[in-house]
Structures are given as structure tokens and as C-alpha cells.
Tab-separated table of C-alpha atoms in Angstrom:
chain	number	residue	atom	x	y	z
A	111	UNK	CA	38.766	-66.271	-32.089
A	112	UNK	CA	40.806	-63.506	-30.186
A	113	UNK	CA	43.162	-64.046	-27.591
A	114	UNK	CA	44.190	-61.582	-24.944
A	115	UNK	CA	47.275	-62.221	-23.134
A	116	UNK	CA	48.321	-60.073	-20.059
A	117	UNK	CA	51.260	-59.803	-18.188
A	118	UNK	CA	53.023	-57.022	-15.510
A	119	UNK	CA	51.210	-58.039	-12.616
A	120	UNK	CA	52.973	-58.696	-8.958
A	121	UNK	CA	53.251	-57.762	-5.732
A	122	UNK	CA	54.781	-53.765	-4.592
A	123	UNK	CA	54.761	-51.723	-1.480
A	124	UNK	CA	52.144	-48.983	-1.351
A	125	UNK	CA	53.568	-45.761	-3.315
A	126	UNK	CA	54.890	-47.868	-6.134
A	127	UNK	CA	54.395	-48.538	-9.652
A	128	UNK	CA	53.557	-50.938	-12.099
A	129	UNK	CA	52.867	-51.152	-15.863
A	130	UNK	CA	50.183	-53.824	-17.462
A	131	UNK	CA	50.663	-55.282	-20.947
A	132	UNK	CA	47.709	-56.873	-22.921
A	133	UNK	CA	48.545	-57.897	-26.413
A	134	UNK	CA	45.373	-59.278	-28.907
A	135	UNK	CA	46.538	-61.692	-31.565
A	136	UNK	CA	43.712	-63.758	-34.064
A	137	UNK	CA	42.866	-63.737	-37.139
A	138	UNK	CA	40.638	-61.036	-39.256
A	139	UNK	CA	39.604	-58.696	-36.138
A	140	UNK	CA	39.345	-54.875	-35.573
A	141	UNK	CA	39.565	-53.886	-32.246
A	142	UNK	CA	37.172	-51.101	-31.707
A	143	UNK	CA	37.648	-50.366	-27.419
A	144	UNK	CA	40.365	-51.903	-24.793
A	145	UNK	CA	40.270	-51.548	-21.243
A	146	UNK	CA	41.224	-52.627	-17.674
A	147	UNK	CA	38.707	-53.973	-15.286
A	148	UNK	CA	39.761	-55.452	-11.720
A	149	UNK	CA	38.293	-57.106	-9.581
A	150	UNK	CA	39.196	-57.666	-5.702
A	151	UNK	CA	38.047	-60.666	-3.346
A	152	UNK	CA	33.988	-60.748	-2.377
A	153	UNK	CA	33.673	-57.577	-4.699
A	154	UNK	CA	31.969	-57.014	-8.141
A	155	UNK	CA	34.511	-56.380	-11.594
A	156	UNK	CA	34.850	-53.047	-12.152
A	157	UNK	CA	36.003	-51.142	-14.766
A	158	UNK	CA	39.318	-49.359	-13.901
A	159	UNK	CA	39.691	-47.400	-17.756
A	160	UNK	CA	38.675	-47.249	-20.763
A	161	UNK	CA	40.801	-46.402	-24.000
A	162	UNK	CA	38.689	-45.986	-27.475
A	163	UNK	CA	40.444	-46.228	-31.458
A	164	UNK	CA	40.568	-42.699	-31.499
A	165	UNK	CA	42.464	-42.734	-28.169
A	166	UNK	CA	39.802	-41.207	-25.831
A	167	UNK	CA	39.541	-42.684	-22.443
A	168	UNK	CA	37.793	-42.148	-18.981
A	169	UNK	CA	39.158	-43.697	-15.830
A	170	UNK	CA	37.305	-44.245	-12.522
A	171	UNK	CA	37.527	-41.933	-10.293
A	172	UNK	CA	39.532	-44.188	-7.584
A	173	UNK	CA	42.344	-44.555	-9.822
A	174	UNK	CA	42.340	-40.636	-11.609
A	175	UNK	CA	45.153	-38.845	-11.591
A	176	UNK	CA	47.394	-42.287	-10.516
A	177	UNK	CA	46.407	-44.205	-13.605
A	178	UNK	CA	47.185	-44.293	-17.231
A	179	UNK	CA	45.807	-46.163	-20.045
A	180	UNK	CA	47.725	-46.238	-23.554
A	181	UNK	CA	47.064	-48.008	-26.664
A	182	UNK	CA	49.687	-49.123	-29.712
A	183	UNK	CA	46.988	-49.798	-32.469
A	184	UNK	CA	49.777	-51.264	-34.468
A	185	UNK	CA	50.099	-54.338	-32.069
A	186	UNK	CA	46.720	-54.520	-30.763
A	187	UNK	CA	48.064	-53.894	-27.381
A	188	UNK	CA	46.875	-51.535	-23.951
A	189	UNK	CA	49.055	-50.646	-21.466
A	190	UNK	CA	48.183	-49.788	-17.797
A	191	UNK	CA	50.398	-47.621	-15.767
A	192	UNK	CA	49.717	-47.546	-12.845
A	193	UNK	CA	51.626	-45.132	-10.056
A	194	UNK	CA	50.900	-44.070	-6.797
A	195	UNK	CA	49.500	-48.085	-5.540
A	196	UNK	CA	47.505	-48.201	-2.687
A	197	UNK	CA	46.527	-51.445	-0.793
A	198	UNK	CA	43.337	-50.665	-2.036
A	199	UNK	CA	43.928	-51.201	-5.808
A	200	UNK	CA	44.837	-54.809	-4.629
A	201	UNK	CA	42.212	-56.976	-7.227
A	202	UNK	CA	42.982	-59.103	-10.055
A	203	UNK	CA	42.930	-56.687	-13.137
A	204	UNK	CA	42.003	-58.168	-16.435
A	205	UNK	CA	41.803	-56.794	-20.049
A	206	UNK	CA	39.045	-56.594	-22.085
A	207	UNK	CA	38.715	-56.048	-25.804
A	208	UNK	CA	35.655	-55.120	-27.828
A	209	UNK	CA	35.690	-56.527	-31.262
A	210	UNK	CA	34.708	-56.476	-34.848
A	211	UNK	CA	35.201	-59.624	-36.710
A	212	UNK	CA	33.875	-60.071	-40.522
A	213	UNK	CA	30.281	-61.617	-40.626
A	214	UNK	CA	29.780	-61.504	-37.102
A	215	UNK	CA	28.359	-58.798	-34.683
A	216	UNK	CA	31.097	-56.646	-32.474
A	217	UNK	CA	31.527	-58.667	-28.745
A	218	UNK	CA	33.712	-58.730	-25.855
A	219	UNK	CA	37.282	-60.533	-24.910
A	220	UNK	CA	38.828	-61.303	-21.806
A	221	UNK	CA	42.071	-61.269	-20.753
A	222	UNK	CA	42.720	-64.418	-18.027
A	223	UNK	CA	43.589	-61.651	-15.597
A	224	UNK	CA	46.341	-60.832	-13.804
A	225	UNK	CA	47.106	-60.022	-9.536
A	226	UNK	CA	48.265	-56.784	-8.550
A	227	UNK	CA	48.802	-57.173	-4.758
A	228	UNK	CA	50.083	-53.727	-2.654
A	229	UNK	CA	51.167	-54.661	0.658
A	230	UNK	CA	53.807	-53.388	2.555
């Protein structure tokens, strides 16, 4: 199994910042893609970005330009900055891995998620 714990989530006044921290941990796994989805109340998950091995992302375009995804291969972990919060980025944001693991085909891992609230 893999295991994705998060963590940096809270509450901030529009304009600020916060950073997201999802570390993997398991046994025998290659990560092959991370990245942040959220989802807010009565909507659908979305994905929020997208980070591959090679360190090529794509963002959507809500959160361009205010957003950054980074990876540390070394610790199986993503990072989310994210500056510039609106009340609109308000969701639950949780990390997803997609995994190789010997013997069995590449799948998806979830984070348990994490709030961001923006609120003045």
C-alpha cells in the first residue's frame, strides 16, 4: 500500500498565502505523477495541478499565475504554493499520487484531504 499524508491547510484572509505538503511513504513504489485536486461544497473534484517525474506540470487556469506545484523526488513529496487566495479557492484540496508498484498495474492514491478556507 501507499499512504499520502497532507498537511498546510487553514483558514487566511483573501490576498494571502499558503503552502501544501504531501509526503508518500510504503513499501516498493515509484511514483510516476503527483498532483492537487480540490474540491469545494455541492461542486465536482477538480484538478488544481499537475507535476510529472520529469517535473512538467500544467495548472488550471483559475489558479495560473497564483499557484505553484513542486516536487522533491527524493522524499516522495509535492508541495502546493499557493499565493494570491481568493474566497473562491475555498475547497478541500487533496493529493493524489499515480503509482507503479512491482507486479501490479500503475493506479491512483489519495491524500485524506485537507481545508483551505479564505475568508476575510
Amino acid at each position: 500500500q501507499v499512504q499520502l499524508v497532507e498537511s498546510g491547510g487553514g483558514l487566511v484572509q483573501p490576498g494571502g498565502s499558503l503552502r501544501l505538503s504531501c509526503a508518500a511513504s510504503g513499501s516498493r513504489f515509484s511514483i510516476i505523477t503527483m498532483g492537487w485536486y480540490r474540491q469545494a461544497p455541492g461542486e465536482e473534484r477538480e484538478l488544481v495541478a499537475h507535476i510529472t517525474n520529469d517535473g512538467s506540470t500544467n495548472y488550471a487556469e483559475s489558479v495560473k499565475g497564483r499557484f505553484t506545484i513542486s516536487r522533491d523526488n527524493a522524499k516522495n513529496t509535492v508541495y502546493l504554493q499557493m499565493n494570491s487566495l481568493k474566497v473562491e479557492d475555498t475547497a478541500v484540496y487533496y493529493c493524489n499520487a499515480f503509482v507503479s508498484r512491482i507486479g501490479l498495474f500503475p493506479s491512483d492514491y489519495w491524500g485524506q484531504g485537507t481545508q483551505v478556507t479564505v475568508s476575510s
